[in-house]
Coordinates of C-alpha atoms in Angstrom, one line a residue:
Chain A
X208 CA 186.1 60.0 216.7
X209 CA 183.4 57.3 217.1
X210 CA 184.6 57.1 220.7
X211 CA 183.8 60.8 221.2
X212 CA 180.5 60.5 219.6
X213 CA 179.5 57.6 221.8
X214 CA 180.7 59.1 225.0
X215 CA 179.0 62.4 224.4
X216 CA 179.8 65.5 226.4
X217 CA 182.3 65.3 229.2
X218 CA 182.3 61.5 229.0
X219 CA 178.6 61.1 229.9
X220 CA 176.4 59.0 227.6
X221 CA 174.6 61.0 224.9
X222 CA 171.1 60.2 226.2
X223 CA 172.0 61.7 229.5
X224 CA 173.2 65.0 228.0
X225 CA 170.0 65.1 225.9
X226 CA 167.9 64.6 229.0
X227 CA 169.1 67.7 230.8
X228 CA 167.3 70.3 228.6
X229 CA 164.2 68.1 228.7
X230 CA 164.2 68.1 232.5
X231 CA 164.9 71.8 232.7
X232 CA 162.0 72.4 230.4
X233 CA 159.5 70.0 231.9
X234 CA 158.2 72.0 235.0
X235 CA 157.3 74.9 232.8
X236 CA 155.6 72.7 230.2
X237 CA 153.7 70.9 232.9
X238 CA 152.3 74.1 234.4
X239 CA 151.3 75.4 231.0
X240 CA 149.7 72.1 230.1
X241 CA 147.6 72.0 233.3
X242 CA 146.7 75.6 233.8
X243 CA 146.6 76.9 230.2
X244 CA 146.3 74.4 227.4
X245 CA 143.8 72.1 229.2
X246 CA 141.3 74.9 230.2
X247 CA 141.7 76.5 226.7
X248 CA 140.9 73.2 225.1
X249 CA 137.9 72.6 227.3
X250 CA 136.7 76.1 226.5
X251 CA 137.0 75.3 222.8
X252 CA 135.0 72.1 223.4
X253 CA 132.4 74.0 225.4
X254 CA 131.9 76.5 222.7
X255 CA 131.4 73.9 220.0
X256 CA 129.0 71.6 221.8
X257 CA 125.6 71.4 223.5
X258 CA 123.6 68.6 225.2
X259 CA 123.1 66.9 221.8
X260 CA 126.8 66.9 220.8
X261 CA 129.0 68.9 218.5
X262 CA 127.4 72.1 217.1
X263 CA 128.3 75.4 215.6
X264 CA 125.1 77.1 216.9
X265 CA 126.9 79.3 219.3
X266 CA 129.1 80.7 216.6
X267 CA 126.1 81.1 214.4
X268 CA 124.4 83.2 217.2
X269 CA 127.5 85.4 217.3
X270 CA 127.7 85.8 213.5
X271 CA 124.0 86.6 213.2
X272 CA 123.9 89.3 215.9
X273 CA 125.3 92.7 215.0
X274 CA 125.4 93.5 218.8
X275 CA 128.3 91.1 219.2
X276 CA 130.1 92.3 216.0
X277 CA 129.9 95.8 217.4
X278 CA 131.6 94.6 220.6
X279 CA 134.3 92.8 218.7
X280 CA 134.9 95.9 216.5
X281 CA 134.9 98.2 219.6
X282 CA 137.5 95.9 221.2
X283 CA 139.8 95.9 218.2
X284 CA 139.4 99.6 217.9
X285 CA 140.3 100.0 221.6
X286 CA 143.4 97.8 221.1
X287 CA 144.4 99.8 218.0
X288 CA 143.9 103.2 219.7
X289 CA 145.8 102.2 222.8
X290 CA 148.6 100.8 220.8
X291 CA 149.0 103.9 218.7
X292 CA 148.8 106.2 221.7
X293 CA 151.4 104.3 223.7
X294 CA 153.7 104.1 220.6
X295 CA 153.4 107.9 220.0
X296 CA 154.1 108.6 223.7
X297 CA 156.5 105.7 224.3
X298 CA 158.9 106.0 221.3
X299 CA 160.3 109.5 222.2
X300 CA 160.3 108.8 225.9
X301 CA 162.2 105.5 225.5
X302 CA 164.6 107.0 223.0
X303 CA 165.5 110.0 225.2
X304 CA 165.9 107.8 228.3
X305 CA 168.1 105.3 226.4
X306 CA 170.3 108.0 224.9
X307 CA 170.5 110.1 228.1
X308 CA 173.9 110.3 229.8
X309 CA 172.3 111.8 232.9
X310 CA 172.5 109.9 236.2
X311 CA 168.8 110.6 236.6
X312 CA 167.9 108.4 233.5
X313 CA 167.7 105.2 235.6
X314 CA 165.4 106.9 238.1
X315 CA 163.2 108.4 235.4
X316 CA 162.8 105.0 233.8
X317 CA 161.7 103.6 237.2
X318 CA 159.2 106.5 237.4
X319 CA 157.6 105.5 234.1
X320 CA 156.8 102.1 235.6
X321 CA 154.9 103.5 238.6
X322 CA 151.4 103.0 237.1
X323 CA 152.2 99.3 237.1
X324 CA 152.7 99.3 240.8
X325 CA 149.2 100.6 241.6
X326 CA 146.4 98.1 241.6
X327 CA 144.0 98.3 238.7
X328 CA 141.1 99.0 241.0
X329 CA 142.8 101.9 242.8
X330 CA 144.0 103.3 239.5
X331 CA 140.5 103.2 238.1
X332 CA 139.0 105.0 241.0
X333 CA 141.6 107.7 240.4
X334 CA 140.3 108.0 236.9
X335 CA 136.8 108.3 238.2
X336 CA 137.8 111.3 240.3
X337 CA 139.2 112.9 237.1
X338 CA 136.6 111.8 234.6
X339 CA 133.3 112.5 236.3
X340 CA 131.1 115.4 235.1
X341 CA 132.4 117.7 237.8
X342 CA 135.9 116.2 237.9
X343 CA 139.2 117.8 237.1
X344 CA 139.2 117.0 233.4
X345 CA 135.8 118.5 232.9
X346 CA 136.6 121.6 234.8
X347 CA 139.9 122.1 233.1
X348 CA 138.3 121.8 229.6
X349 CA 135.6 124.3 230.6
X350 CA 137.9 126.9 232.1
X351 CA 140.1 126.6 229.0
X352 CA 137.1 127.4 226.9
X353 CA 137.4 124.0 225.1
X354 CA 134.0 122.9 226.4
X355 CA 130.7 124.8 226.9
X356 CA 129.2 122.5 229.5
X357 CA 130.3 119.7 231.8
X358 CA 132.1 116.9 230.0
X359 CA 131.5 113.3 231.0
X360 CA 134.5 111.1 230.2
X361 CA 133.5 108.4 232.7
X362 CA 131.7 105.5 231.1
X363 CA 132.9 106.4 227.6
X364 CA 135.3 104.7 225.2
X365 CA 137.7 107.7 225.2
X366 CA 137.9 107.3 229.0
X367 CA 138.7 103.6 228.7
X368 CA 141.3 104.3 226.0
X369 CA 143.1 107.0 228.1
X370 CA 143.1 104.8 231.2
X371 CA 144.4 101.7 229.4
X372 CA 147.0 103.7 227.5
X373 CA 148.3 105.0 230.8
X374 CA 148.7 101.6 232.4
X375 CA 150.2 100.0 229.3
X376 CA 152.6 102.8 228.5
X377 CA 155.3 101.5 230.9
X378 CA 155.3 98.2 229.1
X379 CA 155.9 100.0 225.8
X380 CA 158.5 102.3 227.2
X381 CA 160.4 99.4 228.9
X382 CA 160.4 97.3 225.7
X383 CA 161.5 100.1 223.5
X384 CA 164.1 101.3 226.0
X385 CA 165.8 97.9 225.9
X386 CA 165.8 98.0 222.1
X387 CA 167.2 101.5 221.8
X388 CA 169.9 100.7 224.4
X389 CA 171.1 97.8 222.2
X390 CA 171.5 100.1 219.2
X391 CA 175.0 101.5 219.1
X392 CA 174.8 105.3 219.1
X393 CA 177.8 105.4 216.7
X394 CA 175.5 104.1 214.0
X395 CA 173.6 107.3 214.2
X396 CA 176.8 109.3 214.2
X397 CA 178.1 107.3 211.2
X398 CA 174.9 108.1 209.3
X399 CA 175.3 111.8 210.2
X400 CA 179.0 111.9 209.2
X401 CA 177.8 110.5 205.8
X402 CA 175.5 113.4 205.3
X403 CA 172.2 112.3 206.9
X404 CA 170.5 115.0 209.0
X405 CA 169.7 113.7 212.5
X406 CA 166.0 113.0 211.7
X407 CA 167.0 111.0 208.6
X408 CA 169.7 109.1 210.6
X409 CA 167.0 108.3 213.2
X410 CA 164.6 107.1 210.5
X411 CA 167.0 105.1 208.3
X412 CA 169.1 103.6 211.0
X413 CA 167.7 103.7 214.6
X414 CA 164.0 103.2 213.9
X415 CA 164.8 100.7 211.2
X416 CA 166.9 98.6 213.5
X417 CA 164.3 99.0 216.3
X418 CA 161.5 97.6 214.1
X419 CA 161.5 94.2 215.8
X420 CA 161.2 95.8 219.2
X421 CA 158.5 98.2 218.0
X422 CA 156.5 95.2 216.7
X423 CA 157.0 93.3 220.0
X424 CA 155.9 96.3 222.1
X425 CA 152.9 96.9 219.9
X426 CA 151.8 93.3 220.1
X427 CA 152.2 93.2 223.8
X428 CA 150.2 96.4 224.4
X429 CA 147.6 95.4 221.8
X430 CA 146.9 91.9 223.2
X431 CA 146.8 93.3 226.8
X432 CA 144.5 96.1 225.8
X433 CA 141.9 93.9 224.1
X434 CA 141.9 91.3 226.9
X435 CA 141.8 93.9 229.7
X436 CA 138.9 93.5 232.0
X437 CA 139.2 95.6 235.2
X438 CA 139.7 99.0 233.5
X439 CA 137.0 98.7 230.9
X440 CA 134.5 97.4 233.4
X441 CA 135.3 100.1 236.1
X442 CA 135.9 103.1 233.8
X443 CA 133.8 102.0 230.8
X444 CA 130.9 100.4 232.6
X445 CA 128.0 99.0 230.6
X446 CA 128.1 101.6 227.9
X447 CA 131.6 100.7 226.8
X448 CA 131.1 97.0 226.5
X449 CA 134.2 95.1 225.1
X450 CA 134.8 91.4 224.6
X451 CA 136.3 90.8 228.1
X452 CA 133.3 92.4 229.8
X453 CA 130.9 90.6 227.5
X454 CA 132.5 87.3 228.4
X455 CA 132.2 88.1 232.1
X456 CA 128.6 89.0 231.6
X457 CA 127.8 85.7 229.8
X458 CA 129.6 83.4 232.2
X459 CA 129.1 85.1 235.6
X460 CA 125.9 87.0 235.2
X461 CA 123.9 85.1 232.6
X462 CA 125.5 81.7 233.3
X463 CA 125.6 81.0 229.6
X464 CA 129.0 79.2 229.7
X465 CA 129.0 77.8 226.1
X466 CA 128.3 81.3 224.6
X467 CA 131.0 82.8 227.0
X468 CA 133.4 80.2 225.8
X469 CA 132.4 81.1 222.2
X470 CA 133.2 84.7 222.7
X471 CA 136.5 83.8 224.4
X472 CA 137.5 81.6 221.5
X473 CA 136.6 84.2 218.9
X474 CA 138.7 86.8 220.8
X475 CA 141.7 84.4 221.1
X476 CA 141.6 83.4 217.4
X477 CA 141.3 87.1 216.4
X478 CA 144.3 88.1 218.5
X479 CA 146.3 85.2 217.3
X480 CA 145.5 85.8 213.7
X481 CA 146.3 89.5 213.9
X482 CA 149.6 88.9 215.7
X483 CA 150.7 86.3 213.1
X484 CA 149.7 88.5 210.2
X485 CA 151.5 91.6 211.7
X486 CA 154.6 89.5 212.4
X487 CA 154.6 88.0 209.0
X488 CA 154.1 91.4 207.3
X489 CA 157.1 92.8 209.1
X490 CA 159.2 89.7 208.5
X491 CA 158.2 89.7 204.8
X492 CA 159.3 93.3 204.4
X493 CA 162.6 92.5 206.2
X494 CA 163.2 89.6 203.7
X495 CA 162.3 91.9 200.7
X496 CA 164.7 94.6 201.9
X497 CA 167.6 92.2 202.5
X498 CA 167.4 91.2 198.9
X499 CA 167.9 94.4 196.9
Chain B
X61 CA 192.6 121.4 203.2
X62 CA 194.3 122.4 206.4
X63 CA 192.6 121.6 209.7
X64 CA 193.2 124.2 212.3
X65 CA 192.1 123.8 215.9
X66 CA 192.2 127.0 217.9
X67 CA 192.1 127.1 221.7
X68 CA 189.7 124.1 221.5
X69 CA 188.2 123.4 224.9
X70 CA 185.6 121.0 226.3
X71 CA 184.5 120.9 229.9
X72 CA 181.9 118.8 231.6
X73 CA 180.9 120.6 234.7
X74 CA 184.2 121.2 236.5
X75 CA 186.0 118.4 234.6
X76 CA 188.2 119.5 231.8
X77 CA 188.1 116.9 228.9
X78 CA 190.2 119.0 226.5
X79 CA 192.1 122.1 227.6
X80 CA 192.7 124.8 225.0
X81 CA 194.1 122.6 222.3
X82 CA 195.7 124.5 219.4
X83 CA 197.0 122.4 216.5
X84 CA 197.4 123.0 212.7
X85 CA 197.5 120.0 210.4
X86 CA 198.8 121.0 207.0
X87 CA 197.0 119.8 203.8
X88 CA 197.5 116.1 203.1
X89 CA 199.2 115.3 206.4
X90 CA 198.1 112.8 209.1
X91 CA 198.1 113.8 212.7
X92 CA 197.9 111.2 215.4
X93 CA 196.3 112.1 218.7
X94 CA 198.1 109.8 221.1
X95 CA 197.5 109.3 224.7
X96 CA 196.1 107.0 227.4
X97 CA 192.4 106.6 227.7
X98 CA 190.7 109.6 229.2
X99 CA 193.3 112.0 227.8
X100 CA 190.7 113.8 225.6
X101 CA 191.8 112.5 222.2
X102 CA 188.4 110.9 221.3
X103 CA 186.6 114.0 222.6
X104 CA 188.8 116.1 220.3
X105 CA 188.0 113.9 217.3
X106 CA 184.3 114.0 218.0
X107 CA 184.4 117.8 218.3
X108 CA 186.0 117.9 214.8
X109 CA 183.3 115.4 213.5
X110 CA 180.6 117.6 215.0
X111 CA 179.1 115.1 217.5
X112 CA 180.3 117.1 220.6
X113 CA 179.9 120.8 220.9
X114 CA 183.1 122.6 222.0
X115 CA 182.9 124.7 225.2
X116 CA 185.2 127.2 223.7
X117 CA 187.6 127.7 220.7
X118 CA 187.1 127.0 217.0
X119 CA 187.7 124.4 214.3
X120 CA 188.6 125.5 210.8
X121 CA 188.9 123.4 207.7
X122 CA 190.6 125.3 204.9
X123 CA 189.3 128.8 205.2
X124 CA 185.9 127.7 206.7
X125 CA 185.0 127.9 210.3
X126 CA 183.0 124.7 210.9
X127 CA 182.6 125.1 214.7
X128 CA 178.9 125.7 214.5
X129 CA 178.2 123.5 211.5
X130 CA 176.1 120.4 212.2
X131 CA 177.8 117.0 211.7
X132 CA 175.9 116.1 208.5
X133 CA 177.1 119.2 206.7
X134 CA 180.8 118.9 207.7
X135 CA 181.8 116.6 204.8
X136 CA 184.0 114.4 207.0
X137 CA 185.0 110.8 206.3
X138 CA 184.9 109.0 209.6
X139 CA 186.1 105.5 210.5
X140 CA 184.8 104.3 213.9
X141 CA 186.6 102.0 216.3
X142 CA 183.6 99.7 216.2
X143 CA 183.3 100.4 212.4
X144 CA 179.6 101.3 213.0
X145 CA 178.5 99.5 209.8
X146 CA 174.8 99.5 209.4
X147 CA 173.9 95.9 210.3
X148 CA 170.8 95.8 208.1
X149 CA 172.5 96.9 204.9
X150 CA 174.9 94.9 202.7
X151 CA 178.5 96.0 202.2
X152 CA 177.7 97.7 198.9
X153 CA 174.7 99.5 200.5
X154 CA 176.8 100.6 203.4
X155 CA 179.3 102.1 201.0
X156 CA 176.5 103.7 198.9
X157 CA 174.8 105.3 202.0
X158 CA 176.7 108.6 201.8
X159 CA 176.3 108.9 198.1
X160 CA 172.5 108.4 198.4
X161 CA 172.4 111.2 201.0
X162 CA 174.2 113.4 198.6
X163 CA 171.7 112.6 195.9
X164 CA 174.3 111.1 193.5
X165 CA 172.5 109.6 190.5
X166 CA 172.1 105.8 190.4
X167 CA 174.6 105.2 187.5
X168 CA 177.3 107.3 189.0
X169 CA 176.6 105.9 192.5
X170 CA 177.0 102.3 191.3
X171 CA 180.1 103.1 189.4
X172 CA 181.8 104.8 192.4
X173 CA 180.8 102.0 194.8
X174 CA 182.2 99.4 192.4
X175 CA 185.4 101.4 192.1
X176 CA 185.7 101.5 195.9
X177 CA 184.9 97.8 196.2
X178 CA 187.7 97.0 193.8
X179 CA 190.2 99.4 195.4
X180 CA 189.7 97.9 198.9
X181 CA 189.7 94.3 197.6
X182 CA 186.1 93.6 198.6
X183 CA 185.1 92.0 195.3
X184 CA 182.6 89.2 195.8
X185 CA 181.6 90.5 199.2
X186 CA 179.4 93.3 198.1
X187 CA 176.1 91.6 198.9
X188 CA 177.1 90.3 202.3
X189 CA 175.7 91.8 205.5
X190 CA 178.3 93.1 208.0
X191 CA 177.9 90.2 210.3
X192 CA 178.9 87.8 207.5
X193 CA 182.2 89.6 207.1
X194 CA 185.5 89.1 209.0
X195 CA 186.9 91.9 211.2
X196 CA 189.4 92.9 208.5
X197 CA 186.7 93.0 205.8
X198 CA 184.4 95.0 208.0
X199 CA 187.2 97.5 208.5
X200 CA 187.7 97.8 204.8
X201 CA 184.0 98.4 204.2
X202 CA 184.1 101.2 206.9
X203 CA 187.1 102.8 205.1
X204 CA 185.4 102.5 201.7
X205 CA 182.2 104.0 203.1
X206 CA 184.2 107.0 204.4
X207 CA 186.3 107.5 201.3
X208 CA 183.7 107.1 198.6
X209 CA 182.0 110.4 199.4
X210 CA 185.3 112.3 198.6
X211 CA 185.4 113.9 202.1
X212 CA 187.4 117.1 202.7
X213 CA 189.0 115.5 205.8
X214 CA 189.4 112.0 207.1
X215 CA 188.9 111.1 210.8
X216 CA 190.0 107.8 212.2
X217 CA 188.9 106.7 215.7
X218 CA 191.2 103.8 216.7
X219 CA 190.5 102.0 213.4
X220 CA 192.9 99.1 214.1
X221 CA 192.2 98.3 217.7
X222 CA 189.8 95.5 216.8
X223 CA 192.2 93.8 214.4
X224 CA 194.8 91.2 215.3
X225 CA 198.4 92.3 215.4
X226 CA 199.4 90.8 212.1
X227 CA 196.6 92.5 210.2
X228 CA 197.2 95.8 211.9
X229 CA 200.5 96.8 210.4
X230 CA 199.5 95.9 206.8
X231 CA 196.1 97.7 207.2
X232 CA 197.8 100.7 208.7
X233 CA 200.2 101.1 205.7
X234 CA 197.3 100.5 203.3
X235 CA 195.3 103.2 205.0
X236 CA 198.2 105.6 205.0
X237 CA 198.7 105.0 201.2
X238 CA 195.0 105.7 200.5
X239 CA 195.2 108.9 202.6
X240 CA 198.1 110.1 200.6
X241 CA 196.5 109.1 197.3
X242 CA 193.4 111.1 198.1
X243 CA 195.6 113.9 199.6
X244 CA 193.3 113.9 202.6
X245 CA 194.2 115.8 205.7
X246 CA 193.4 113.5 208.6
X247 CA 193.3 113.0 212.3
X248 CA 193.9 109.6 213.7
X249 CA 193.2 108.7 217.4
X250 CA 195.1 106.0 219.0
X251 CA 196.5 104.8 222.4
X252 CA 199.1 102.7 220.6
X253 CA 202.4 104.5 220.2
X254 CA 203.8 102.1 217.6
X255 CA 200.7 102.6 215.4
X256 CA 201.0 106.4 215.7
X257 CA 204.7 106.3 214.9
X258 CA 204.3 104.0 211.9
X259 CA 201.6 105.9 210.0
X260 CA 201.3 109.5 211.2
X261 CA 203.3 112.5 209.9
X262 CA 202.8 114.4 213.1
X263 CA 202.1 113.0 216.6
X264 CA 200.4 115.0 219.3
X265 CA 200.8 113.4 222.7
X266 CA 198.0 114.2 225.2
X267 CA 197.4 113.7 228.9
X268 CA 194.5 114.8 231.0
X269 CA 193.1 116.9 228.2
X270 CA 196.4 118.8 227.7
X271 CA 198.8 118.7 224.8
X272 CA 202.1 117.5 226.1
X273 CA 204.2 117.6 222.9
X274 CA 203.7 117.7 219.2
X275 CA 206.2 116.7 216.6
X276 CA 207.4 114.0 214.3
X277 CA 207.9 110.5 215.6
X278 CA 211.7 110.9 215.9
X279 CA 211.4 114.3 217.6
X280 CA 209.1 112.9 220.2
X281 CA 211.1 109.7 220.7
X282 CA 214.5 111.4 220.8
X283 CA 213.7 114.7 222.5
X284 CA 210.6 114.1 224.7
X285 CA 209.3 117.3 226.2
X286 CA 208.7 115.8 229.6
X287 CA 208.8 112.6 231.6
X288 CA 205.3 111.5 230.7
X289 CA 206.0 111.7 227.0
X290 CA 209.3 109.9 227.5
X291 CA 207.6 107.1 229.4
X292 CA 204.6 106.8 227.0
X293 CA 206.6 106.6 223.8
X294 CA 209.0 103.6 223.6
X295 CA 210.9 101.9 226.3
X296 CA 212.6 104.0 228.9
X297 CA 215.0 103.7 231.8
X298 CA 214.9 106.4 234.4
X299 CA 217.9 106.9 236.7
X300 CA 217.8 109.6 239.4
X301 CA 220.7 111.9 240.0
X302 CA 222.1 115.3 240.9
X303 CA 223.0 118.1 238.5
X304 CA 226.5 119.2 239.4
X305 CA 227.4 121.6 236.6
X306 CA 226.0 123.3 233.5
X307 CA 228.0 123.9 230.3
X308 CA 226.0 125.6 227.7
X309 CA 223.3 123.1 226.6
X310 CA 224.9 120.2 228.5
X311 CA 224.3 119.4 232.1
X312 CA 226.6 117.2 234.1
X313 CA 224.7 114.8 236.3
X314 CA 226.0 112.6 239.0
X315 CA 223.7 109.5 238.8
X316 CA 222.9 107.9 242.1
X317 CA 223.9 104.6 240.5
X318 CA 227.5 105.8 240.6
X319 CA 228.6 107.5 237.4
X320 CA 228.6 111.0 236.1
X321 CA 227.2 111.7 232.7
X322 CA 226.5 114.6 230.3
X323 CA 222.9 115.1 229.4
X324 CA 220.6 117.5 227.5
X325 CA 217.2 118.8 228.7
X326 CA 214.2 120.4 227.1
X327 CA 213.3 121.9 230.4
X328 CA 215.3 124.7 232.1
X329 CA 217.2 123.0 234.9
X330 CA 219.8 124.6 237.0
X331 CA 222.7 123.2 239.0
X332 CA 222.7 122.2 241.8
X333 CA 219.5 120.1 242.1
X334 CA 217.9 116.7 241.8
X335 CA 216.9 115.5 238.4
X336 CA 215.9 112.3 236.6
X337 CA 217.8 111.0 233.5
X338 CA 216.2 109.1 230.6
X339 CA 218.3 106.4 229.0
X340 CA 216.6 104.6 226.1
X341 CA 217.6 100.9 225.8
X342 CA 219.8 101.7 222.8
X343 CA 221.6 104.5 224.6
X344 CA 223.4 102.0 226.8
X345 CA 226.4 100.1 225.4
X346 CA 227.4 96.7 226.9
X347 CA 231.1 96.7 227.9
X348 CA 233.5 94.6 230.0
X349 CA 232.6 94.8 233.7
X350 CA 234.9 97.1 235.7
X351 CA 235.5 99.6 232.8
X352 CA 235.8 103.1 234.2
X353 CA 232.8 105.4 234.0
X354 CA 230.4 102.5 233.7
X355 CA 227.6 101.0 235.7
X356 CA 227.6 97.4 236.6
X357 CA 224.5 95.3 236.2
X358 CA 223.6 91.6 236.8
X359 CA 221.7 90.0 233.9
X360 CA 218.2 89.0 235.1
X361 CA 216.6 88.0 231.8
X362 CA 217.3 88.0 228.1
X363 CA 214.3 88.7 225.9
X364 CA 214.8 87.8 222.2
X365 CA 212.6 89.8 219.8
X366 CA 214.1 88.9 216.4
X367 CA 216.0 92.0 215.2
X368 CA 216.6 93.3 218.7
X369 CA 217.3 91.5 222.0
X370 CA 216.3 93.2 225.2
X371 CA 218.5 92.5 228.2
X372 CA 217.0 93.1 231.6
X373 CA 219.5 93.9 234.3
X374 CA 219.6 94.8 238.0
X375 CA 222.0 97.4 239.2
X376 CA 223.8 97.2 242.5
X377 CA 221.2 99.4 244.2
X378 CA 218.4 97.2 242.9
X379 CA 217.2 99.5 240.1
X380 CA 216.0 97.5 237.0
X381 CA 217.3 98.6 233.7
X382 CA 216.7 97.4 230.2
X383 CA 219.1 97.8 227.3
X384 CA 218.9 96.6 223.7
X385 CA 221.6 94.6 221.8
X386 CA 221.9 92.9 218.4
X387 CA 221.3 89.2 218.5
X388 CA 225.0 88.6 217.8
X389 CA 226.1 90.7 220.8
X390 CA 223.4 89.1 223.1
X391 CA 224.8 85.6 222.5
X392 CA 227.8 86.4 224.7
X393 CA 225.4 87.3 227.5
X394 CA 224.3 84.7 230.1
X395 CA 221.7 85.2 232.9
X396 CA 223.4 85.9 236.2
X397 CA 226.5 87.3 234.6
X398 CA 227.8 90.8 235.6
X399 CA 228.2 93.3 232.7
X400 CA 229.5 96.9 232.4
X401 CA 227.0 99.5 231.1
X402 CA 228.2 102.6 229.3
X403 CA 225.7 105.4 228.8
X404 CA 225.9 107.2 225.5
X405 CA 226.3 110.8 226.4
X406 CA 224.6 112.4 223.4
X407 CA 221.4 110.4 224.0
X408 CA 220.7 111.1 227.6
X409 CA 217.8 113.4 228.4
X410 CA 217.2 115.0 231.7
X411 CA 213.9 116.0 233.4
X412 CA 213.0 117.7 236.7
X413 CA 212.4 115.2 239.4

């Protein structure tokens, strides 16, 4: 027995077996350390210092100015709206595609990912064509009698929300599709045979089991929506200012790097905090339900 | 309650999954739908459960036509092949699921769940999640969940295929006992003939969506309706030959292997024509080589199975044949030896070639 413990796996010494996962892990860790952790750390340092040394002045400037609070609020609202819309559209789509026996199901799933294949700039110009005062959306609303005059969706928050929901919907659909595929359909049938109508079976079994995936998809879409830059700046313009565009403005246009770094840090901390809280909330409920 | 399937049919495009199946299962009896995969047995069960809509025909339980009734109103107890236990609910909550849907009050619900847990020997496991249970325990939870709602019919979809061989027989007998205790009319889907024979009252053999034969285990084994049934149920030797005469129910067949035997047939066969004779392993008696009216075979292998020993032999023309013997008789047999084989006339069945 001691012989086996000393010789490790396949007769190789233990330290060598332990080294393998470390070596496999190392390249990824290295890339992350150089290109993610280090810049983030220097950003944090930049936001909390000036020529004199450590300071919280930049954060004070943010806290004292309602203009920036509005931007943060608008950004979180944008994230929430996009998440809700993609969930509402993505859940039924992913469910139907996952349960479909049709040979077209695979092709249709591929179709839903098409927006991802188009560059953000091209896509945004497409939205411009639709959203301008004399664009398709405006004309359609007028001819349906839903609007009395020309409707400008370009350079408004609703425009940004619609455009972002469109590009992030595939990510929601793909995430949920995988989750629904992994849930055995017989579980729904079992619930029905026990007297649950199909909608109840869906709620008590399928959606309940898909909860982890719904959380993952929501967090993915939310974090991508609030950090999106190209779509808000092209479709939203100056009137629909969000954190990402504000950071760009500070660093590239006003060259105020410390304050740009401050905004970036605040955005990062907010996202991190919300994600952890959301995850903990779901996990907590899970634990509570496991103990009847 | 009786279950009656009338001209039940399911087609997918031009493919026929179930072709005009008509079966009546009397109150309290268990029907086994037996056949190879793709024979339509599972499709039939799922039509009865209400998950698949029939293309034509009707399903009746008692005096109710349930063909158009949605699954959740059918009042069926269903045990799935995968058990389909809700992974996020404990064993007790799985069992209580159907009672909750029926709005059974808490006190009665708890009492009925506890009674089921006792009955299926699940005491002490009530709070476990399905993944913390063994295969046999999961299967018992699935059975308890199906029975606790006092269903009007019980449907079983290959309920033993995920259990190991030793557990399978005991569980089968246990399930058959529960089914009788509750007086439940049931349908049981399986591809395993020994499972079907040991627990079902009636066996329906299916192939390519069509019913081949329906009857008790002994009827199907002893008087198979066609060659497929004969081959699917039990071990079978097939020897080709020529019908030379017909005498009432009996046909005289000159087997190509060299003997002439008397045989019965469920099909209408006329002399003179080619036919194929079924000889079950126990329908062949071992005798001294050279005895008149016998075949001669060379012993290739002896396979000891406990109560029975199968002796595999090769005839002069190369045909392989298996016969059964008692362990005592088999001790006199050695591999390579030549033996006389006497077919037992009353037990030979004949089919069109």
